[in-house]
Amino acid sequence: MDITGPRAPPPPSPAPLDLGDVTLQLGPGDNEGAAYDNFFSKEPPVIPAGVTEDTRASTAYSAATSGAITPGTAFPAYDTRFSLASTLSLINDCSIPTGVDGRRVVVVMGSGDFACALTARLSEANYNVIVASRDPQSRRQRVIAAGGTIMTYAEALQKSNLVVIAIPFQHVSSLPLDTLSNKILVDVSNRDPKKYDPADRSQAEHLQNLVPSARVVKAFNVLSAYTLARGTRGSKEVPVCSDDALARAVVCDVVRSLDLVPVDRGPLRNARLLEGIPLTFFPEWKFALIISLIIWIIAFAITFFKWQLCDNFRNAQETNGSFNWRSFDGIAKNDVSVSCAMTSVTLLALCYLPGEVPVPR
Ligand SMILES: NC(=O)c1ccc[n+]([C@@H]2O[C@H](COP(=O)([O-])OP(=O)(O)OC[C@H]3O[C@@H](n4cnc5c(N)ncnc54)[C@H](OP(=O)(O)O)[C@@H]3O)[C@@H](O)[C@H]2O)c1
């Protein structure tokens, strides 16, 4: 089949659209090929005199949305924040590096009680934990027993971008802060109960101020070293907060891998409340304690009335007013123990009977 031959004449060009500053050529025309050549060439498109980048982009964008496209000018200004390269670099900054053995590497600064307990728990969860210490030699045995490797600050901080700061907060400003830049810093510190005021700026926010390029995350402060070392028996919830959502997600993932339950508490400002949680003594037990105490007092009043008062009054009537003070000796032995037993049975009944007694219909 002969595919050569006279070329069909180009369709007639529509009249150019005059938009004031810019004249747009609509639809295909004789200059179509030239326009696309211009689009794919490295040369920037020609901007009419007197037209700024902004007016050009906005005019072209409105023309594009109305169906008219001038090649090379039809898209809004390119926003580098959403480029693939910047997204990949963000993910790279927040992903925990893996060592040669394939385990993810976490650096823990400090070799105290909390650092060793967390090291043991992370090692159990198959993390490669590197403890950064001021004096690696003297702490080596303790850290190795917990399953970690000990190094100097300079060596350890090259190994991972996830760093747990497990040293008392008053010493944080003496750390080599420039080596912490751009890392995810997990602040586990708690506040001094005597100075705690939820209105004050949190220690985590102070740390963020000290290292502005870091992604500071508050986590783990509600767990004690004892709880971490011996396995969590009480609540497994670990509140996590940070201004950086990606860093928060990374730390939540670490918390989850330790068989704990991360609770996303939003921005770093909430660390003001989190730093006060370990200082609150049994916050949710208050009501239960009051009820138990009331039941115990009632039980004690009953036993006291029966064994010390009733018996004595009866005795006094029968023996012409003599009062048996010796019956008071049994208060500690009889009244207190019986009151405790009565309280226990009553509380057990209060807990279990509502689930056992059928509801009448
Ligand atoms: N203990 C807990 O149950 C618990 C619970 C929740 C949160 N926390 C928090 O965890 C952090 C550590 O508590 P901890 O009980 O593990 O304390 P710790 O037993 O006293 O240990 C603190 C470690 O910090 C390092 N350190 C001490 N002084 C330092 C200084 N001047 N400069 C730099 N590093 C110093 C030392 O490690 P090197 O000698 O190896 O450098 C030391 O072993 C605190 O912020 C605390 O609030 C503790």
Tab-separated table of C-alpha atoms and ligand atoms in Angstrom:
chain	number	residue	atom	x	y	z
A	1	MET	CA	0.000	0.000	0.000
A	2	ASP	CA	1.331	3.350	-0.962
A	3	ILE	CA	1.541	5.463	2.057
A	4	THR	CA	3.387	8.258	0.363
A	5	GLY	CA	1.578	10.809	-1.630
A	6	PRO	CA	0.436	14.341	-1.295
A	7	ARG	CA	0.048	15.433	2.308
A	8	ALA	CA	-3.449	16.448	3.392
A	9	PRO	CA	-3.728	20.179	3.903
A	10	PRO	CA	-3.568	21.208	7.591
A	11	PRO	CA	-6.909	22.068	9.207
A	12	PRO	CA	-7.592	25.766	9.257
A	13	SER	CA	-6.249	27.506	12.347
A	14	PRO	CA	-8.862	29.094	14.575
A	15	ALA	CA	-8.488	32.773	15.147
A	16	PRO	CA	-5.984	33.603	17.910
A	17	LEU	CA	-7.570	34.347	21.316
A	18	ASP	CA	-6.567	37.728	22.667
A	19	LEU	CA	-6.339	37.595	26.518
A	20	GLY	CA	-4.974	41.048	26.945
A	21	ASP	CA	-1.390	40.369	27.951
A	22	VAL	CA	-1.144	37.043	26.136
A	23	THR	CA	-2.329	35.884	22.765
A	24	LEU	CA	-3.186	32.160	22.756
A	25	GLN	CA	-3.255	30.052	19.645
A	26	LEU	CA	-6.151	27.589	20.077
A	27	GLY	CA	-6.284	24.087	18.571
A	28	PRO	CA	-4.050	22.580	15.884
A	29	GLY	CA	-2.644	24.853	13.296
A	30	ASP	CA	0.323	25.254	11.064
A	31	ASN	CA	2.501	26.201	14.004
A	32	GLU	CA	1.492	23.037	16.027
A	33	GLY	CA	4.686	21.110	15.281
A	34	ALA	CA	6.812	24.105	16.079
A	35	ALA	CA	5.036	24.582	19.409
A	36	TYR	CA	5.666	20.955	20.453
A	37	ASP	CA	9.261	21.180	19.288
A	38	ASN	CA	9.535	24.151	21.589
A	39	PHE	CA	7.916	22.141	24.428
A	40	PHE	CA	10.383	19.274	24.190
A	41	SER	CA	13.444	21.409	23.517
A	42	LYS	CA	15.520	22.585	26.467
A	43	GLU	CA	14.961	26.173	25.466
A	44	PRO	CA	12.514	28.008	27.733
A	45	PRO	CA	9.311	29.031	25.946
A	46	VAL	CA	9.207	32.565	24.689
A	47	ILE	CA	7.432	34.905	27.090
A	48	PRO	CA	5.723	37.874	25.506
A	49	ALA	CA	7.126	41.225	26.485
A	50	GLY	CA	5.552	42.705	29.602
A	51	VAL	CA	4.276	39.370	30.926
A	52	THR	CA	5.569	38.187	34.292
A	53	GLU	CA	5.986	34.509	35.273
A	54	ASP	CA	2.957	34.743	37.570
A	55	THR	CA	0.527	36.259	35.083
A	56	ARG	CA	1.756	33.843	32.445
A	57	ALA	CA	1.259	30.784	34.654
A	58	SER	CA	-2.153	31.841	35.904
A	59	THR	CA	-3.390	32.825	32.441
A	60	ALA	CA	-2.113	29.566	30.978
A	61	TYR	CA	-3.676	27.589	33.832
A	62	SER	CA	-7.079	29.172	33.342
A	63	ALA	CA	-6.743	28.620	29.617
A	64	ALA	CA	-5.858	24.965	30.248
A	65	THR	CA	-8.864	24.397	32.497
A	66	SER	CA	-11.092	25.855	29.811
A	67	GLY	CA	-9.693	23.384	27.286
A	68	ALA	CA	-7.091	25.602	25.635
A	69	ILE	CA	-3.507	24.496	26.119
A	70	THR	CA	-0.425	26.301	25.034
A	71	PRO	CA	2.356	23.720	25.184
A	72	GLY	CA	4.912	24.380	27.850
A	73	THR	CA	2.797	26.924	29.676
A	74	ALA	CA	-0.340	25.011	30.601
A	75	PHE	CA	0.567	23.808	34.131
A	76	PRO	CA	0.742	25.606	37.459
A	77	ALA	CA	4.151	26.433	38.873
A	78	TYR	CA	6.122	23.332	39.914
A	79	ASP	CA	6.228	22.857	43.707
A	80	THR	CA	9.503	21.222	44.799
A	81	ARG	CA	8.003	20.217	48.161
A	82	PHE	CA	5.993	17.494	46.453
A	83	SER	CA	8.648	16.209	44.102
A	84	LEU	CA	9.402	12.475	44.088
A	85	ALA	CA	13.029	13.193	44.988
A	86	SER	CA	12.108	15.218	48.083
A	87	THR	CA	9.563	12.583	49.180
A	88	LEU	CA	12.135	9.792	48.782
A	89	SER	CA	14.729	11.792	50.708
A	90	LEU	CA	12.180	12.356	53.513
A	91	ILE	CA	11.436	8.625	53.719
A	92	ASN	CA	15.168	7.909	53.637
A	93	ASP	CA	15.788	10.336	56.534
A	94	CYS	CA	13.164	8.563	58.622
A	95	SER	CA	13.882	4.935	57.810
A	96	ILE	CA	15.957	3.050	60.358
A	97	PRO	CA	19.170	1.730	58.790
A	98	THR	CA	19.935	-1.971	58.923
A	99	GLY	CA	23.314	-3.426	59.828
A	100	VAL	CA	25.207	-6.173	57.982
A	101	ASP	CA	23.221	-8.782	59.910
A	102	GLY	CA	19.975	-7.331	58.557
A	103	ARG	CA	18.845	-6.035	61.968
A	104	ARG	CA	17.670	-2.456	62.320
A	105	VAL	CA	20.119	-0.284	64.241
A	106	VAL	CA	19.030	1.913	67.160
A	107	VAL	CA	21.387	4.096	69.181
A	108	VAL	CA	20.677	4.577	72.906
A	109	MET	CA	22.564	7.433	74.571
A	110	GLY	CA	23.483	6.727	78.196
A	111	SER	CA	24.111	3.425	79.947
A	112	GLY	CA	21.981	3.866	83.073
A	113	ASP	CA	19.043	1.830	84.340
A	114	PHE	CA	16.562	2.951	81.727
A	115	ALA	CA	19.041	2.696	78.834
A	116	CYS	CA	19.979	-0.900	79.783
A	117	ALA	CA	16.354	-1.957	80.291
A	118	LEU	CA	15.372	-0.522	76.892
A	119	THR	CA	18.444	-2.085	75.286
A	120	ALA	CA	17.417	-5.506	76.615
A	121	ARG	CA	13.865	-5.099	75.329
A	122	LEU	CA	14.975	-3.829	71.906
A	123	SER	CA	17.519	-6.644	71.579
A	124	GLU	CA	14.798	-9.184	72.344
A	125	ALA	CA	12.783	-7.635	69.519
A	126	ASN	CA	15.768	-8.226	67.175
A	127	TYR	CA	17.129	-4.684	66.998
A	128	ASN	CA	20.855	-4.076	66.873
A	129	VAL	CA	21.256	-1.707	69.836
A	130	ILE	CA	24.326	0.483	70.113
A	131	VAL	CA	24.754	2.234	73.437
A	132	ALA	CA	26.598	5.545	73.286
A	133	SER	CA	28.491	6.202	76.510
A	134	ARG	CA	30.957	8.743	77.857
A	135	ASP	CA	32.991	5.855	79.235
A	136	PRO	CA	32.399	2.703	77.147
A	137	GLN	CA	35.150	0.731	78.903
A	138	SER	CA	33.657	0.846	82.382
A	139	ARG	CA	30.059	0.147	81.208
A	140	ARG	CA	30.829	-2.619	78.714
A	141	GLN	CA	29.816	-5.622	80.864
A	142	ARG	CA	26.467	-4.181	81.802
A	143	VAL	CA	25.562	-3.268	78.219
A	144	ILE	CA	26.703	-6.605	76.797
A	145	ALA	CA	24.573	-8.388	79.419
A	146	ALA	CA	21.598	-6.402	78.117
A	147	GLY	CA	22.333	-7.534	74.558
A	148	GLY	CA	23.794	-4.263	73.224
A	149	THR	CA	27.129	-3.025	71.902
A	150	ILE	CA	28.820	-0.063	73.558
A	151	MET	CA	30.714	2.715	71.764
A	152	THR	CA	31.751	6.322	72.185
A	153	TYR	CA	29.295	9.043	71.183
A	154	ALA	CA	31.207	9.792	67.961
A	155	GLU	CA	31.266	6.138	66.833
A	156	ALA	CA	27.715	5.271	67.852
A	157	LEU	CA	26.013	8.298	66.325
A	158	GLN	CA	27.261	7.381	62.851
A	159	LYS	CA	25.398	4.080	62.976
A	160	SER	CA	21.760	5.171	62.997
A	161	ASN	CA	19.389	8.074	62.550
A	162	LEU	CA	17.157	6.792	65.375
A	163	VAL	CA	18.631	7.899	68.707
A	164	VAL	CA	17.057	7.388	72.136
A	165	ILE	CA	18.237	10.021	74.635
A	166	ALA	CA	18.282	8.108	77.945
A	167	ILE	CA	20.270	10.479	80.117
A	168	PRO	CA	18.884	12.792	82.807
A	169	PHE	CA	17.509	15.865	81.084
A	170	GLN	CA	19.692	18.356	82.947
A	171	HIS	CA	22.731	16.897	81.120
A	172	VAL	CA	21.251	16.993	77.613
A	173	SER	CA	22.667	20.429	76.780
A	174	SER	CA	26.185	19.072	77.429
A	175	LEU	CA	25.813	16.466	74.646
A	176	PRO	CA	27.528	17.037	71.256
A	177	LEU	CA	24.350	18.548	69.815
A	178	ASP	CA	25.707	19.108	66.294
A	179	THR	CA	26.064	15.320	65.855
A	180	LEU	CA	22.366	14.902	66.630
A	181	SER	CA	21.141	17.122	63.801
A	182	ASN	CA	18.664	15.651	61.282
A	183	LYS	CA	18.144	12.535	63.426
A	184	ILE	CA	15.003	11.176	65.039
A	185	LEU	CA	15.577	11.866	68.739
A	186	VAL	CA	13.407	9.917	71.168
A	187	ASP	CA	13.136	11.801	74.453
A	188	VAL	CA	12.282	9.450	77.340
A	189	SER	CA	12.854	11.929	80.154
A	190	ASN	CA	10.475	12.736	82.987
A	191	ARG	CA	10.155	15.935	84.929
A	192	ASP	CA	11.122	16.632	88.496
A	193	PRO	CA	7.806	16.232	90.408
A	194	LYS	CA	8.597	19.262	92.586
A	195	LYS	CA	8.954	21.534	89.565
A	196	TYR	CA	6.242	20.007	87.390
A	197	ASP	CA	3.728	22.457	85.956
A	198	PRO	CA	1.789	21.383	82.834
A	199	ALA	CA	1.781	24.994	81.626
A	200	ASP	CA	5.586	25.026	81.369
A	201	ARG	CA	7.328	24.115	78.172
A	202	SER	CA	8.181	20.403	78.110
A	203	GLN	CA	11.679	18.962	78.116
A	204	ALA	CA	10.994	17.474	74.683
A	205	GLU	CA	10.253	20.968	73.339
A	206	HIS	CA	13.505	22.210	74.916
A	207	LEU	CA	15.354	19.418	73.124
A	208	GLN	CA	13.698	20.413	69.837
A	209	ASN	CA	14.914	23.968	70.415
A	210	LEU	CA	18.427	22.756	71.123
A	211	VAL	CA	18.528	20.704	67.898
A	212	PRO	CA	16.093	22.421	65.495
A	213	SER	CA	16.898	20.149	62.534
A	214	ALA	CA	16.128	16.974	64.526
A	215	ARG	CA	12.747	15.248	64.646
A	216	VAL	CA	12.096	15.025	68.383
A	217	VAL	CA	9.614	12.384	69.527
A	218	LYS	CA	8.416	11.958	73.122
A	219	ALA	CA	7.903	8.294	74.006
A	220	PHE	CA	8.542	5.587	76.617
A	221	ASN	CA	8.598	8.031	79.559
A	222	VAL	CA	5.534	6.371	81.135
A	223	LEU	CA	7.373	3.047	81.535
A	224	SER	CA	9.783	2.446	84.378
A	225	ALA	CA	13.118	0.716	83.891
A	226	TYR	CA	11.838	-2.020	86.210
A	227	THR	CA	8.710	-2.573	84.096
A	228	LEU	CA	10.729	-2.662	80.887
A	229	ALA	CA	13.251	-5.118	82.277
A	230	ARG	CA	10.748	-7.520	83.799
A	231	GLY	CA	8.021	-7.339	81.174
A	232	THR	CA	5.016	-5.050	81.258
A	233	ARG	CA	2.338	-6.239	83.664
A	234	GLY	CA	0.123	-3.168	83.862
A	235	SER	CA	-0.926	-0.924	81.004
A	236	LYS	CA	0.948	-1.529	77.780
A	237	GLU	CA	0.024	1.877	76.367
A	238	VAL	CA	2.893	4.130	75.356
A	239	PRO	CA	1.850	7.681	74.415
A	240	VAL	CA	3.919	9.072	71.541
A	241	CYS	CA	3.964	12.681	70.357
A	242	SER	CA	5.993	14.694	67.861
A	243	ASP	CA	5.583	17.548	65.405
A	244	ASP	CA	6.923	15.275	62.677
A	245	ALA	CA	4.250	12.778	61.617
A	246	LEU	CA	6.701	10.479	59.834
A	247	ALA	CA	9.072	10.296	62.823
A	248	ARG	CA	6.069	9.658	65.071
A	249	ALA	CA	5.019	6.766	62.829
A	250	VAL	CA	8.549	5.310	62.918
A	251	VAL	CA	8.634	5.413	66.739
A	252	CYS	CA	5.095	3.973	66.971
A	253	ASP	CA	6.344	1.081	64.857
A	254	VAL	CA	9.259	0.501	67.257
A	255	VAL	CA	6.855	0.601	70.230
A	256	ARG	CA	4.619	-1.952	68.518
A	257	SER	CA	7.546	-4.260	67.863
A	258	LEU	CA	8.260	-4.321	71.633
A	259	ASP	CA	4.768	-5.789	72.157
A	260	LEU	CA	3.524	-2.458	73.537
A	261	VAL	CA	0.629	-0.344	72.326
A	262	PRO	CA	1.529	3.078	70.896
A	263	VAL	CA	-0.995	5.854	71.454
A	264	ASP	CA	-0.575	8.721	69.000
A	265	ARG	CA	-0.834	11.887	71.113
A	266	GLY	CA	-0.264	14.353	68.258
A	267	PRO	CA	2.133	17.305	68.356
A	268	LEU	CA	5.140	17.723	70.606
A	269	ARG	CA	3.300	20.295	72.705
A	270	ASN	CA	1.399	17.392	74.303
A	271	ALA	CA	4.647	16.245	75.910
A	272	ARG	CA	3.757	18.803	78.617
A	273	LEU	CA	1.026	16.432	79.762
A	274	LEU	CA	2.915	13.205	79.031
A	275	GLU	CA	5.819	14.272	81.224
A	276	GLY	CA	3.365	14.501	84.122
A	277	ILE	CA	1.793	11.033	83.685
A	278	PRO	CA	4.375	9.034	85.693
A	279	LEU	CA	3.953	11.487	88.565
A	280	THR	CA	0.265	10.742	88.957
A	281	PHE	CA	-0.314	8.045	91.527
A	282	PHE	CA	-3.031	5.614	90.424
A	283	PRO	CA	-5.149	8.249	88.616
A	284	GLU	CA	-7.850	5.796	87.594
A	285	TRP	CA	-7.876	4.003	90.944
A	286	LYS	CA	-9.074	6.927	93.008
A	287	PHE	CA	-12.763	6.060	92.803
A	288	ALA	CA	-12.144	2.352	93.451
A	289	LEU	CA	-9.939	3.168	96.450
A	290	ILE	CA	-12.586	5.433	97.969
A	291	ILE	CA	-15.289	2.758	97.532
A	292	SER	CA	-13.026	0.092	99.085
A	293	LEU	CA	-12.212	2.356	102.019
A	294	ILE	CA	-15.893	3.109	102.664
A	295	ILE	CA	-16.733	-0.638	102.612
A	296	TRP	CA	-13.868	-1.356	105.010
A	297	ILE	CA	-14.980	1.369	107.452
A	298	ILE	CA	-18.540	-0.006	107.429
A	299	ALA	CA	-17.214	-3.566	108.035
A	300	PHE	CA	-14.994	-2.328	110.871
A	301	ALA	CA	-17.880	-0.413	112.486
A	302	ILE	CA	-20.007	-3.585	112.426
A	303	THR	CA	-17.320	-5.755	114.054
A	304	PHE	CA	-16.475	-3.063	116.625
A	305	PHE	CA	-20.139	-2.599	117.500
A	306	LYS	CA	-20.622	-6.366	117.876
A	307	TRP	CA	-17.446	-7.427	119.729
A	308	GLN	CA	-16.463	-4.382	121.714
A	309	LEU	CA	-19.741	-2.539	122.364
A	310	CYS	CA	-22.646	-5.051	122.306
A	311	ASP	CA	-20.796	-7.766	124.216
A	312	ASN	CA	-19.614	-5.295	126.812
A	313	PHE	CA	-23.020	-3.685	127.306
A	314	ARG	CA	-24.595	-7.107	127.723
A	315	ASN	CA	-21.823	-8.097	130.113
A	316	ALA	CA	-22.223	-4.839	132.033
A	317	GLN	CA	-25.925	-5.535	132.549
A	318	GLU	CA	-25.249	-9.059	133.756
A	319	THR	CA	-22.263	-8.248	135.984
A	320	ASN	CA	-23.465	-5.002	137.587
A	321	GLY	CA	-21.680	-2.509	135.373
A	322	SER	CA	-18.251	-4.056	135.036
A	323	PHE	CA	-16.774	-3.340	131.622
A	324	ASN	CA	-14.527	-5.948	129.996
A	325	TRP	CA	-11.679	-3.861	128.646
A	326	ARG	CA	-9.813	-6.970	127.616
A	327	SER	CA	-12.188	-7.356	124.696
A	328	PHE	CA	-10.449	-4.293	123.139
A	329	ASP	CA	-7.258	-6.323	122.871
A	330	GLY	CA	-8.796	-8.231	120.017
A	331	ILE	CA	-9.313	-5.158	117.784
A	332	ALA	CA	-6.128	-5.669	115.752
A	333	LYS	CA	-6.426	-9.438	115.622
A	334	ASN	CA	-10.150	-9.910	115.089
A	335	ASP	CA	-11.848	-6.681	113.973
A	336	VAL	CA	-9.230	-5.598	111.415
A	337	SER	CA	-8.767	-9.021	109.838
A	338	VAL	CA	-12.514	-9.718	109.685
A	339	SER	CA	-13.134	-6.228	108.208
A	340	CYS	CA	-10.516	-6.893	105.507
A	341	ALA	CA	-12.101	-10.265	104.712
A	342	MET	CA	-15.583	-8.693	104.537
A	343	THR	CA	-14.288	-5.937	102.252
A	344	SER	CA	-12.634	-8.467	99.929
A	345	VAL	CA	-15.769	-10.582	99.645
A	346	THR	CA	-17.948	-7.508	99.062
A	347	LEU	CA	-15.621	-6.153	96.359
A	348	LEU	CA	-15.424	-9.523	94.650
A	349	ALA	CA	-19.201	-9.750	94.708
A	350	LEU	CA	-19.482	-6.219	93.300
A	351	CYS	CA	-17.106	-7.157	90.479
A	352	TYR	CA	-18.496	-10.537	89.500
A	353	LEU	CA	-22.184	-10.648	90.432
A	354	PRO	CA	-23.359	-8.080	87.864
A	355	GLY	CA	-22.099	-10.442	85.158
A	356	GLU	CA	-23.664	-13.546	86.762
A	357	VAL	CA	-27.105	-12.481	87.926
A	358	PRO	CA	-29.638	-12.844	85.078
A	359	VAL	CA	-31.508	-9.649	84.266
A	360	PRO	CA	-35.300	-10.151	84.862
A	361	ARG	CA	-37.373	-9.477	81.767
B	1	LIG	N1	14.663	4.920	85.542
B	1	LIG	C1	13.404	4.883	85.130
B	1	LIG	O1	12.594	4.046	85.584
B	1	LIG	C2	12.940	5.852	84.086
B	1	LIG	C3	11.611	5.758	83.607
B	1	LIG	C4	11.193	6.611	82.609
B	1	LIG	C5	12.066	7.572	82.122
B	1	LIG	N2	13.340	7.674	82.613
B	1	LIG	C6	14.224	8.699	82.074
B	1	LIG	O2	15.392	8.086	81.520
B	1	LIG	C7	16.507	8.941	81.679
B	1	LIG	C8	17.644	8.170	82.324
B	1	LIG	O3	17.208	7.734	83.585
B	1	LIG	P1	18.028	6.597	84.380
B	1	LIG	O4	17.171	6.199	85.502
B	1	LIG	O5	18.489	5.550	83.433
B	1	LIG	O6	19.270	7.428	84.917
B	1	LIG	P2	20.674	6.867	85.445
B	1	LIG	O7	20.545	5.439	85.833
B	1	LIG	O8	21.146	7.839	86.432
B	1	LIG	O9	21.617	6.887	84.147
B	1	LIG	C9	21.839	8.003	83.440
B	1	LIG	C10	22.955	7.771	82.409
B	1	LIG	O10	23.141	9.018	81.763
B	1	LIG	C11	24.509	9.199	81.518
B	1	LIG	N3	24.913	10.447	82.199
B	1	LIG	C12	24.914	10.731	83.496
B	1	LIG	N4	25.390	11.969	83.699
B	1	LIG	C13	25.685	12.482	82.510
B	1	LIG	C14	26.213	13.707	82.068
B	1	LIG	N5	26.548	14.673	82.916
B	1	LIG	N6	26.372	13.881	80.750
B	1	LIG	C15	26.055	12.913	79.881
B	1	LIG	N7	25.566	11.718	80.257
B	1	LIG	C16	25.371	11.505	81.546
B	1	LIG	C17	25.289	8.059	82.123
B	1	LIG	O11	25.680	7.181	81.081
B	1	LIG	P3	27.237	7.105	80.608
B	1	LIG	O12	28.054	7.177	81.846
B	1	LIG	O13	27.333	5.797	79.924
B	1	LIG	O14	27.477	8.249	79.699
B	1	LIG	C18	24.282	7.405	83.045
B	1	LIG	O15	24.453	6.034	83.116
B	1	LIG	C19	16.026	10.136	82.509
B	1	LIG	O16	15.754	11.206	81.651
B	1	LIG	C20	14.733	9.648	83.139
B	1	LIG	O17	13.817	10.689	83.367
B	1	LIG	C21	13.794	6.836	83.584
